[in-house]
Coordinates of N, CA and C and ligand atoms in Angstrom, one line a residue:
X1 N 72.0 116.5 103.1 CA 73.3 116.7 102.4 C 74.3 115.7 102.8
X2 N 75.1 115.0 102.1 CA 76.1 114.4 102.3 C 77.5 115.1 101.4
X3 N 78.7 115.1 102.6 CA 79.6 115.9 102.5 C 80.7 114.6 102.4
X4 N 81.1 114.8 101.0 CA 82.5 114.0 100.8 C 83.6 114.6 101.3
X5 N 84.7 114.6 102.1 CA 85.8 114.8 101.9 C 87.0 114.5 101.1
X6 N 87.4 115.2 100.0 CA 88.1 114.7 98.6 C 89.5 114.7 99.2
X7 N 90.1 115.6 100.3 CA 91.7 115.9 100.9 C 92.0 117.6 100.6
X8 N 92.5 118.0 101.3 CA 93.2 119.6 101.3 C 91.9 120.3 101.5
X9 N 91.1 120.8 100.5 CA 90.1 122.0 100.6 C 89.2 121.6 100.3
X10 N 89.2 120.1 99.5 CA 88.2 119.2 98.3 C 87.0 118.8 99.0
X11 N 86.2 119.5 98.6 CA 84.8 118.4 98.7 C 83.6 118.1 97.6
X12 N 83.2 117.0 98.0 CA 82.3 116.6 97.3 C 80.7 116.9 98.0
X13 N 79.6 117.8 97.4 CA 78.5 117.5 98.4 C 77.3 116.9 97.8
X14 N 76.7 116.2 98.1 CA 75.4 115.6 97.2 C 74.4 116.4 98.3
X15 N 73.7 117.0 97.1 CA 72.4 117.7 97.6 C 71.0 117.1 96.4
X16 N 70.3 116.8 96.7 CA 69.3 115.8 96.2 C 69.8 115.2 94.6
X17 N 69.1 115.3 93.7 CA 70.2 114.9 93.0 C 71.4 115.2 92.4
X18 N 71.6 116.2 92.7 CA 73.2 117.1 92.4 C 74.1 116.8 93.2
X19 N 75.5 117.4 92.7 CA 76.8 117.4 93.0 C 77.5 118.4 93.2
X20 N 78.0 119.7 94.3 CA 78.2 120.3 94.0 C 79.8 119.8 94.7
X21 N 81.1 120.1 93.7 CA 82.4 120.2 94.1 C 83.1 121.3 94.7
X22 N 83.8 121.3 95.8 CA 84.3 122.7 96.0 C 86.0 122.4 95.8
X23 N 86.5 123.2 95.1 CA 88.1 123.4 95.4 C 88.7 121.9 94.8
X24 N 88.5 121.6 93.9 CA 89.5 120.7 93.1 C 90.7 120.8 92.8
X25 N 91.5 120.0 94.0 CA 92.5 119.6 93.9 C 93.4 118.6 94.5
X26 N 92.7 117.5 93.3 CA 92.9 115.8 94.0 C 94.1 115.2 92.6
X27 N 94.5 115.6 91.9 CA 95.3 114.9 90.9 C 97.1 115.3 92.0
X28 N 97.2 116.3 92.1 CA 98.1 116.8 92.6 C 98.8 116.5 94.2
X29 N 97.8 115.8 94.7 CA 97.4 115.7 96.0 C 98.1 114.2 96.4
X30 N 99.5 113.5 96.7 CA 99.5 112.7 97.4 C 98.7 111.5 98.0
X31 N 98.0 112.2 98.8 CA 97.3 111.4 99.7 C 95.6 111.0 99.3
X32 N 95.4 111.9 97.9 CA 94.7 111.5 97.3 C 94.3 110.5 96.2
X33 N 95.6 109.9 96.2 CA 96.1 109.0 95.0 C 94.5 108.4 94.6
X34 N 93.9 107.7 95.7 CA 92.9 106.6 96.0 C 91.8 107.2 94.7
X35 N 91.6 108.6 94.8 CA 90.6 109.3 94.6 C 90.9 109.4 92.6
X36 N 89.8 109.1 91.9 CA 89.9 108.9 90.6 C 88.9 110.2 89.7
X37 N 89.9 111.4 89.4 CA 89.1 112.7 89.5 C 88.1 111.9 88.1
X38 N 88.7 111.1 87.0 CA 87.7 110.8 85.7 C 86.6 110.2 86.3
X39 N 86.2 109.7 87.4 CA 85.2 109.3 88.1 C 84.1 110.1 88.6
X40 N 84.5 111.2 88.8 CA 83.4 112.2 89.8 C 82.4 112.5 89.0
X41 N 81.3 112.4 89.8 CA 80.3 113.4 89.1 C 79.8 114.7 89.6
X42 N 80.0 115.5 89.1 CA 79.8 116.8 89.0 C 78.9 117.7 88.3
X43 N 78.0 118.3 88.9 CA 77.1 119.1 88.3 C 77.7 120.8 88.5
X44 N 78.2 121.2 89.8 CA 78.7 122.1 89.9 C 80.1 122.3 90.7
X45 N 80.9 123.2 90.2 CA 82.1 122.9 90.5 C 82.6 124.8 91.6
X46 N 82.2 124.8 92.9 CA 82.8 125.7 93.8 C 84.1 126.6 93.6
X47 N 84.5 127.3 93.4 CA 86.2 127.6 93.4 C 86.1 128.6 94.6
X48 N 86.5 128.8 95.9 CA 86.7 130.1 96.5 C 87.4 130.7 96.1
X49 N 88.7 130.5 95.9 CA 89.7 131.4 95.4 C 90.8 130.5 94.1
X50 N 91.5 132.1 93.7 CA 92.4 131.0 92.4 C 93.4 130.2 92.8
X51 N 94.0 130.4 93.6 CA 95.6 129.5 94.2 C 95.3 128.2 93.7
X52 N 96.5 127.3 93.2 CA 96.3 126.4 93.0 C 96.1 125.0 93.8
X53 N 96.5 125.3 94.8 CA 95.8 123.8 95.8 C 94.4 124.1 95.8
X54 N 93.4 124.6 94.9 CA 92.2 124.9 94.9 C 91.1 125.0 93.5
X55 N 92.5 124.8 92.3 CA 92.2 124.7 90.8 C 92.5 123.9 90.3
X56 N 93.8 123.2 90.7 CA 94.0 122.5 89.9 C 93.3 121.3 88.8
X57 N 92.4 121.0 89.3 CA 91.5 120.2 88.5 C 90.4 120.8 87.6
X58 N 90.2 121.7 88.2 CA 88.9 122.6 87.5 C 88.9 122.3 86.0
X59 N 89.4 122.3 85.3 CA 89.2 122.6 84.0 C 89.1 120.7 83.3
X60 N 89.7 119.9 84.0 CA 90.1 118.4 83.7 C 88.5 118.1 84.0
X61 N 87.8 118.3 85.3 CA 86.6 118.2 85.5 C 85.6 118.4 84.6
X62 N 86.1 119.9 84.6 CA 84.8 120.7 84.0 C 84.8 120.2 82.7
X63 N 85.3 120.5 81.9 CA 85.8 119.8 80.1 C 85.0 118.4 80.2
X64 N 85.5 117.5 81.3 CA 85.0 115.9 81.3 C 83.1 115.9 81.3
X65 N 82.4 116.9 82.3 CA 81.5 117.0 82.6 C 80.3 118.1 82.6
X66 N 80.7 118.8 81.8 CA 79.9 120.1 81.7 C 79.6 121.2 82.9
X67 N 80.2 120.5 84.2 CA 79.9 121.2 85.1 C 79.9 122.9 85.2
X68 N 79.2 123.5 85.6 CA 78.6 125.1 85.8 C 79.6 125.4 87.0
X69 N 80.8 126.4 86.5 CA 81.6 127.0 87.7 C 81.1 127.9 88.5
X70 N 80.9 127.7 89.1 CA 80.6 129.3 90.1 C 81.9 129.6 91.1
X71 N 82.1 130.8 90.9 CA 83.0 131.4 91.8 C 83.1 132.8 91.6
X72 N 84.0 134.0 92.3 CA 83.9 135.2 92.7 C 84.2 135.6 91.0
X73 N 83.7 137.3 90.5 CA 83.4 137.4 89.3 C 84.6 137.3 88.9
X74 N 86.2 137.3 88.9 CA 87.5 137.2 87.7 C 87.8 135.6 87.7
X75 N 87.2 135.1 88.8 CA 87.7 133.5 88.7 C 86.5 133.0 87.5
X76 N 85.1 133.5 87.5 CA 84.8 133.0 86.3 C 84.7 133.8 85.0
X77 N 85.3 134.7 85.4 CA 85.4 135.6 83.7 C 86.8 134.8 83.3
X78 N 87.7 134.1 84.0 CA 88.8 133.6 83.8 C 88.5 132.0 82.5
X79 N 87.4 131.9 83.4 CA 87.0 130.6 83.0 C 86.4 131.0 81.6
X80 N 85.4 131.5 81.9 CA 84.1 132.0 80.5 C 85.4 132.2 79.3
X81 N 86.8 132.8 79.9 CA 86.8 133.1 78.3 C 88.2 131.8 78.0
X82 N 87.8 131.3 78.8 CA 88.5 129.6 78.3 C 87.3 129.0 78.0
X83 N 86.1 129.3 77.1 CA 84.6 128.9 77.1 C 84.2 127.6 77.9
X84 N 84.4 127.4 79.2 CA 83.6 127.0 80.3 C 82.3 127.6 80.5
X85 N 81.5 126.8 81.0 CA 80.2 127.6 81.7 C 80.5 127.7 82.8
X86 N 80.3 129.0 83.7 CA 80.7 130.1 84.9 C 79.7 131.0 85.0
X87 N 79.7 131.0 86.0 CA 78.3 131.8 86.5 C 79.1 132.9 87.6
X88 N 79.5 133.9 87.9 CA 79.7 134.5 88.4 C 79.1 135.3 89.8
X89 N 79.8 135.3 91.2 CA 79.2 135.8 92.3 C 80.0 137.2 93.0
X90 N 79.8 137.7 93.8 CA 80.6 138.0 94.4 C 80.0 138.6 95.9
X91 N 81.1 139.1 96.6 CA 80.8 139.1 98.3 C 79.1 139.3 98.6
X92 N 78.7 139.0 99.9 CA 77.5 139.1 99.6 C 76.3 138.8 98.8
X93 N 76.7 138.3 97.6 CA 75.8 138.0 96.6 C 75.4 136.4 97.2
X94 N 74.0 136.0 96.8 CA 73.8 134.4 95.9 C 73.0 134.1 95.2
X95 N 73.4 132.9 94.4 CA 72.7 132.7 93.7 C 72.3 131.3 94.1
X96 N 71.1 130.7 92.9 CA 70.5 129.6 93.7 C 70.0 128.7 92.4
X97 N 70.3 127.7 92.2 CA 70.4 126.7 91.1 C 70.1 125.5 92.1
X98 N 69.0 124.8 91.4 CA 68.4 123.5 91.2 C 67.8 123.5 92.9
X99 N 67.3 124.7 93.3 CA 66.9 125.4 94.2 C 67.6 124.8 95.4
X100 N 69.3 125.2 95.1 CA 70.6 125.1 96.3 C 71.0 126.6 96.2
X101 N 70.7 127.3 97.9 CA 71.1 128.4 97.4 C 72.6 128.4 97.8
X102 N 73.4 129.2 97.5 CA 74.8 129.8 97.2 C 75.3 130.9 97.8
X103 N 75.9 131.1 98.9 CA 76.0 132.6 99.2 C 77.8 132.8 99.4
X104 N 78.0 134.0 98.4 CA 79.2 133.9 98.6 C 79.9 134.5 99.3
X105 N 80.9 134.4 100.6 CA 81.2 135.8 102.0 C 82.6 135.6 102.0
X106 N 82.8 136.7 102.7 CA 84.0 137.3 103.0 C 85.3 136.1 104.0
X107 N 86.3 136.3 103.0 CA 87.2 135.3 103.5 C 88.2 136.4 103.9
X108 N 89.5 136.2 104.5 CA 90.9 137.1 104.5 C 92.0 136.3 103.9
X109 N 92.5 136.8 102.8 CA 93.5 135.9 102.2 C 94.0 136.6 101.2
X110 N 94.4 135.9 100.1 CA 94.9 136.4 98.4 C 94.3 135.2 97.9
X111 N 94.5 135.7 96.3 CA 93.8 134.6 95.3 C 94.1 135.5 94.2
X112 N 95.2 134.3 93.8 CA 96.3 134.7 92.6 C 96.5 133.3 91.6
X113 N 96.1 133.2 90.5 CA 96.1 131.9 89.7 C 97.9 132.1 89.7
X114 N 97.7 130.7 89.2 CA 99.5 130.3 89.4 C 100.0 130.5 88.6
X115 N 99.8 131.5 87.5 CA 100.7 132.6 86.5 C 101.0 134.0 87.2
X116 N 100.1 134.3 88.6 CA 100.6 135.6 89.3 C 99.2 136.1 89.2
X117 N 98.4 136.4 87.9 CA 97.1 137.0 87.3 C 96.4 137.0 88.4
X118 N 95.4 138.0 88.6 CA 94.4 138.3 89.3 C 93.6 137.3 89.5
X119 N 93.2 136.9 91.1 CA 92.0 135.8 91.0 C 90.8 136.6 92.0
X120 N 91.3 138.1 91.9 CA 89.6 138.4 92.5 C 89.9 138.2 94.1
X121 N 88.8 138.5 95.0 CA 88.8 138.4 96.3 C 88.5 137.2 96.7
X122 N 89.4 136.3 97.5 CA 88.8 135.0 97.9 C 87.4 135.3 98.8
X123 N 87.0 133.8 98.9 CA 85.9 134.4 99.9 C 85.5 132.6 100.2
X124 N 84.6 132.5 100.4 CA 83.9 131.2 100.8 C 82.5 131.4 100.9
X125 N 81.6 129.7 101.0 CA 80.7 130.2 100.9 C 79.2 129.4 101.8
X126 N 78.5 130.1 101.7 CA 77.2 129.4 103.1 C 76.1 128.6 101.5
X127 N 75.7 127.2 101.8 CA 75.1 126.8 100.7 C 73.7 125.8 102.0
X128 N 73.2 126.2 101.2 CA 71.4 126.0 101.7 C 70.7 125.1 100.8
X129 N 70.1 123.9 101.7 CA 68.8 123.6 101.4 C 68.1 122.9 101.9
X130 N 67.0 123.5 101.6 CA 65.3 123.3 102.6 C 65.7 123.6 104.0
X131 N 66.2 122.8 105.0 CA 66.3 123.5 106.6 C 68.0 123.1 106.8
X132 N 68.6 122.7 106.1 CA 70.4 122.6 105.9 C 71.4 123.4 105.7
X133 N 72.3 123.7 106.6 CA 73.2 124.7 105.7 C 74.5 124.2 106.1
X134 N 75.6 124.9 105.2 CA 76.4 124.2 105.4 C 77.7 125.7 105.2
X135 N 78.5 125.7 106.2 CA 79.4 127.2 105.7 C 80.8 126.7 105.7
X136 N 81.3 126.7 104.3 CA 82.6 126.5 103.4 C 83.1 128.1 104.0
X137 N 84.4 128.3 104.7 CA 85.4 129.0 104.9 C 85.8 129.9 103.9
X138 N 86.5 128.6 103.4 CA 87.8 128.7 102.4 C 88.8 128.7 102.7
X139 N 90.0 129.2 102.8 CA 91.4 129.8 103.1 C 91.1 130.9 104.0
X140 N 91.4 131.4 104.9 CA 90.9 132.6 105.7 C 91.6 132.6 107.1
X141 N 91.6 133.7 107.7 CA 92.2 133.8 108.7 C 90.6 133.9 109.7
X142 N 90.8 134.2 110.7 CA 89.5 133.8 111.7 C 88.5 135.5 111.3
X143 N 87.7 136.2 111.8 CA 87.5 137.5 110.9 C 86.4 137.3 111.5
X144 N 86.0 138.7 112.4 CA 84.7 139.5 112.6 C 83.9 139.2 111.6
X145 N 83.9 139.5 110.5 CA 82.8 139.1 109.2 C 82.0 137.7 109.9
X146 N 83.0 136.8 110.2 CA 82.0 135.3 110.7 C 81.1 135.5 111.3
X147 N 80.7 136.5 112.4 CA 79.7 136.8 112.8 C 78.1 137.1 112.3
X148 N 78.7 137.6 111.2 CA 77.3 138.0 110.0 C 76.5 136.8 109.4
X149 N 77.1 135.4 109.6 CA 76.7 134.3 108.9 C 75.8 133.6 110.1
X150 N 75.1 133.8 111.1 CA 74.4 133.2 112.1 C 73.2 133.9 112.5
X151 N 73.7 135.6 112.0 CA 72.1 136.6 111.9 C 71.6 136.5 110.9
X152 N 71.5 135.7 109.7 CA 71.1 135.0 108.5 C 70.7 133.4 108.6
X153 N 71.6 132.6 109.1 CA 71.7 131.3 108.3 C 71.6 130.2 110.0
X154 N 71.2 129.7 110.5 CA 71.8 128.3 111.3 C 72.3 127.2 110.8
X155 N 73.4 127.3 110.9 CA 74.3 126.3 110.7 C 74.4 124.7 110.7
X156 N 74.4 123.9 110.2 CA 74.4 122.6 110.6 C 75.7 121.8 110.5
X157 N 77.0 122.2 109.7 CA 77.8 122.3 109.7 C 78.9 123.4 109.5
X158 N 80.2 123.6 109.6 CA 81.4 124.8 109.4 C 82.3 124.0 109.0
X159 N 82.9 124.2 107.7 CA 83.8 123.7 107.4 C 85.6 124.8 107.4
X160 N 85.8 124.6 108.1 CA 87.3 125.3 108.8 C 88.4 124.9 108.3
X161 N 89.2 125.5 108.0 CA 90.6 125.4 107.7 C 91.7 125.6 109.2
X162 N 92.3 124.3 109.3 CA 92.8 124.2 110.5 C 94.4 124.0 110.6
X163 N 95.3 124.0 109.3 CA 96.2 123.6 109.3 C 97.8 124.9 109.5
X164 N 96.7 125.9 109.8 CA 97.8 127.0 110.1 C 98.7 127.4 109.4
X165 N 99.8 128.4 109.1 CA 101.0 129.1 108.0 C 100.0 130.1 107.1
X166 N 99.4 129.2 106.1 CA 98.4 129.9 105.1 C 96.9 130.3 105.6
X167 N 96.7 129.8 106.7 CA 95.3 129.9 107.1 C 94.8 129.9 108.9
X168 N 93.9 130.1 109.1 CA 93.9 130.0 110.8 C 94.5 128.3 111.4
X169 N 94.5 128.6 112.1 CA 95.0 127.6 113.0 C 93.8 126.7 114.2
X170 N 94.8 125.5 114.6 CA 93.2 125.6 115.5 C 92.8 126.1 116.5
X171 N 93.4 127.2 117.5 CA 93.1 127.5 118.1 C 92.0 128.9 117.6
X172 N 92.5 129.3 116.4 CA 91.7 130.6 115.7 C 90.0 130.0 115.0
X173 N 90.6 128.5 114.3 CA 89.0 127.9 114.5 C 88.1 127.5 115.1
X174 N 88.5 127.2 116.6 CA 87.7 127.2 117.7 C 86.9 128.6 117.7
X175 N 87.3 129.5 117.6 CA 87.0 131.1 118.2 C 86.1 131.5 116.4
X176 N 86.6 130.4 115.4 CA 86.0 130.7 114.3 C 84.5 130.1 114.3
X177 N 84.3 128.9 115.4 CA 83.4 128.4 115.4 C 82.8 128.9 116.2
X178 N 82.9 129.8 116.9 CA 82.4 130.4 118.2 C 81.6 131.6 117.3
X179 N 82.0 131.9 116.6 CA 82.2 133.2 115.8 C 80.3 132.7 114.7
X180 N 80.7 131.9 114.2 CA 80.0 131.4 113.3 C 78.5 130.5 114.3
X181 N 78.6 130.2 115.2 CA 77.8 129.7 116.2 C 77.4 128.5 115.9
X182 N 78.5 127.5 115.2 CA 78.3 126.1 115.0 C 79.6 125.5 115.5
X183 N 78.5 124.6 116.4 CA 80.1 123.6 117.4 C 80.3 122.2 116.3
X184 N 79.9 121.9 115.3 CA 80.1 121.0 114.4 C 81.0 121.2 113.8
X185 N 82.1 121.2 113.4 CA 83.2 121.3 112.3 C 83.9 120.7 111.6
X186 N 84.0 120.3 110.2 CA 84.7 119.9 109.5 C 86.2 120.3 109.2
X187 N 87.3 119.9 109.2 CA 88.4 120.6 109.5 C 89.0 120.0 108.0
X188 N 89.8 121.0 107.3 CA 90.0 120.9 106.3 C 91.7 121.7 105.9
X189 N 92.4 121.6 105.0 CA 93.5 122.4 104.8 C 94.5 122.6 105.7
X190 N 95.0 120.6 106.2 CA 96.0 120.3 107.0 C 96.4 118.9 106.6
X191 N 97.6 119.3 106.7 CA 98.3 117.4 106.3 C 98.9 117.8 105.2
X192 N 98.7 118.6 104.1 CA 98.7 118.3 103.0 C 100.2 118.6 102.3
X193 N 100.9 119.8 103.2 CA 102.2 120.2 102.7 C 102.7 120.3 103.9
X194 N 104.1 120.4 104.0 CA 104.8 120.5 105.2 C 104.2 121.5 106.3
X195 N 104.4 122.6 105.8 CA 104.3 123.5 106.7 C 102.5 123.9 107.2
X196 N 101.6 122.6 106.7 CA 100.3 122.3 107.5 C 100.2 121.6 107.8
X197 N 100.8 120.7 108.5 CA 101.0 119.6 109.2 C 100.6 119.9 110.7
X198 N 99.4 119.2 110.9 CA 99.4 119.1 112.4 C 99.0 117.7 113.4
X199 N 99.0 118.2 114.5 CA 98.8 116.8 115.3 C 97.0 116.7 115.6
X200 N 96.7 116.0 114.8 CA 95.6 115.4 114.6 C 94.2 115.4 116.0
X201 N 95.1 114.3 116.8 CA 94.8 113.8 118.1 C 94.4 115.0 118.8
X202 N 95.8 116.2 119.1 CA 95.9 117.1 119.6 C 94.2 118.2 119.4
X203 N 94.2 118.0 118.0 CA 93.3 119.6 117.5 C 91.7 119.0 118.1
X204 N 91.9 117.5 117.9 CA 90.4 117.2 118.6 C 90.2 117.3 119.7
X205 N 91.8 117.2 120.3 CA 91.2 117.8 122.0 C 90.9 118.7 122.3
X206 N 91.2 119.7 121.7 CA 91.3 121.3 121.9 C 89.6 121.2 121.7
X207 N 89.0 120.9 120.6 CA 87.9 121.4 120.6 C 87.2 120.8 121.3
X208 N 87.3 119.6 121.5 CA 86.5 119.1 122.6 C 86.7 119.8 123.8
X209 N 87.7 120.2 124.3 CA 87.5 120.7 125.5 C 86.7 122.5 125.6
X210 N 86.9 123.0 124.3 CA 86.1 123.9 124.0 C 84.1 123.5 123.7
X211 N 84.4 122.3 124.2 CA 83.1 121.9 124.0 C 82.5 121.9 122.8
X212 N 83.2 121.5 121.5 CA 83.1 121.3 119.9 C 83.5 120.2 119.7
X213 N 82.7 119.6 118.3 CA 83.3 118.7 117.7 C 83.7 119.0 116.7
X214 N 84.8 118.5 116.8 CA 86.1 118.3 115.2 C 85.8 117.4 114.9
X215 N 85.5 116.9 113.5 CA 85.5 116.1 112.4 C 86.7 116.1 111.7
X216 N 87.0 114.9 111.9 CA 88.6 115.2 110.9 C 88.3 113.5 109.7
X217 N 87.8 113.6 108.6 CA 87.8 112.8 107.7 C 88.8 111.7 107.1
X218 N 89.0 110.5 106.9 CA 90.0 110.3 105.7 C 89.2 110.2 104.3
X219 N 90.4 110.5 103.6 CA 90.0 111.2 102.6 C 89.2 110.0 101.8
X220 N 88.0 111.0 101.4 CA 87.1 109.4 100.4 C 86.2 109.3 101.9
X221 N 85.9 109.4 102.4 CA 84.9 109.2 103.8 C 83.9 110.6 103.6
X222 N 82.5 110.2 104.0 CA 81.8 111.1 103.8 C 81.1 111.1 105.5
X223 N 80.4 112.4 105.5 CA 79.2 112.3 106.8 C 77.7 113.1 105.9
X224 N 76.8 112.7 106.8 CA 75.8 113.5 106.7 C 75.0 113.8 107.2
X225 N 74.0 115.6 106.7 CA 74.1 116.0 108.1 C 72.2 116.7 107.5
Ligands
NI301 NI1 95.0 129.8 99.3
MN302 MN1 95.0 126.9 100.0

């Protein structure tokens, strides 16, 4: 698997020959300028939740590329009846296309499209293949639930939300990666608006001294794992 980091929540993952996107939202995005959303290729397009630092591309994508939405069941009934293709999941559930499986779990948050409308329960999600996995967060605060994703799945990556106000912090994703039992972390959903601003340098020390590695990407940089 190779994991793009697009900026805020955004990623790009290449899993053999597919694409799946999570959380499009690079037109909007400052520090994204670089990043040319008419460029991506996309087979599937992730949404955890509806907020919009996490849609706003969705439909500019999806329209461009036919890509298959998956996300929790009102974020894609939202879609379906803007006739998108949407595949619908929810907690607990997965599903598994072009034999990537999909599992969608429990986040703590809200998820409200940016008219106020219902976006369903956020959540995030654990995506598998062959002996790889990879656990997308989402927006979330740190949550006993993380526990349940390690008596299932070994981890090869955690992708964490680190930028604090709207989401855990880093001190809560250290204990989130403790939780989830992967010292690898991709730190995501910082920098992007004022009040998720943090000090960079600082959050890698933290983990490192918790004996983890933080990954902290520029945007357009990929790893793989
Ligand atoms: Ni959010
Ligand atoms: Mn967000």
């Amino acid at each position: 698997m190779q994991i793009t980091y697009l900026g805020h929540a955004c990623l790009s993952i290449s899993i053999h020959d597919k694409v799946l996107l999570v959380d499009p939202f690079i037109s909007g995005n400052p520090s994204a300028k670089h990043i040319n959303c008419d460029e991506l290729h996309v087979d599937y397009i992730l949404i955890t939740h509806a907020h919009q630092d996490h849609i706003l591309d969705v439909e500019a994508i999806a329209k461009r590329t036919g890509a298959k939405i998956i996300s929790n069941y009102e974020i894609a009934m939202h879609y379906i009846a803007k006739n998108f293709d949407a595949h619908p999941v929810n907690h607990g559930g997965t599903c598994i296309f072009d034999d990537i499986s999909i599992k969608y779990v429990n986040a703590v948050h809200t998820s409200s499209f940016p008219d106020g409308s219902y976006g369903g329960q956020p959540g995030g999600f654990v995506i598998s293949y062959k002996n790889k996995s990879i656990y997308i967060a989402g927006d979330t605060a740190v949550t006993f639930d993380m526990k349940l994703i390690p008596m299932q799945t070994k981890l090869d990556l955690a992708v964490l939300p680190i930028g604090d106000n709207f989401t855990m912090g880093v001190e809560d994703a250290i204990i989130a990666s403790e939780f989830v039992e992967c010292n690898k972390v991709l730190g995501c959903h910082y920098n992007t608006f004022p009040p998720i601003v943090i000090d960079e340098k600082e959050a890698v020390k933290k983990f490192k001294l918790a004996d983890k590695e933080l990954i902290l990407l520029e945007i357009g940089k990929s790893i793989s794992i």
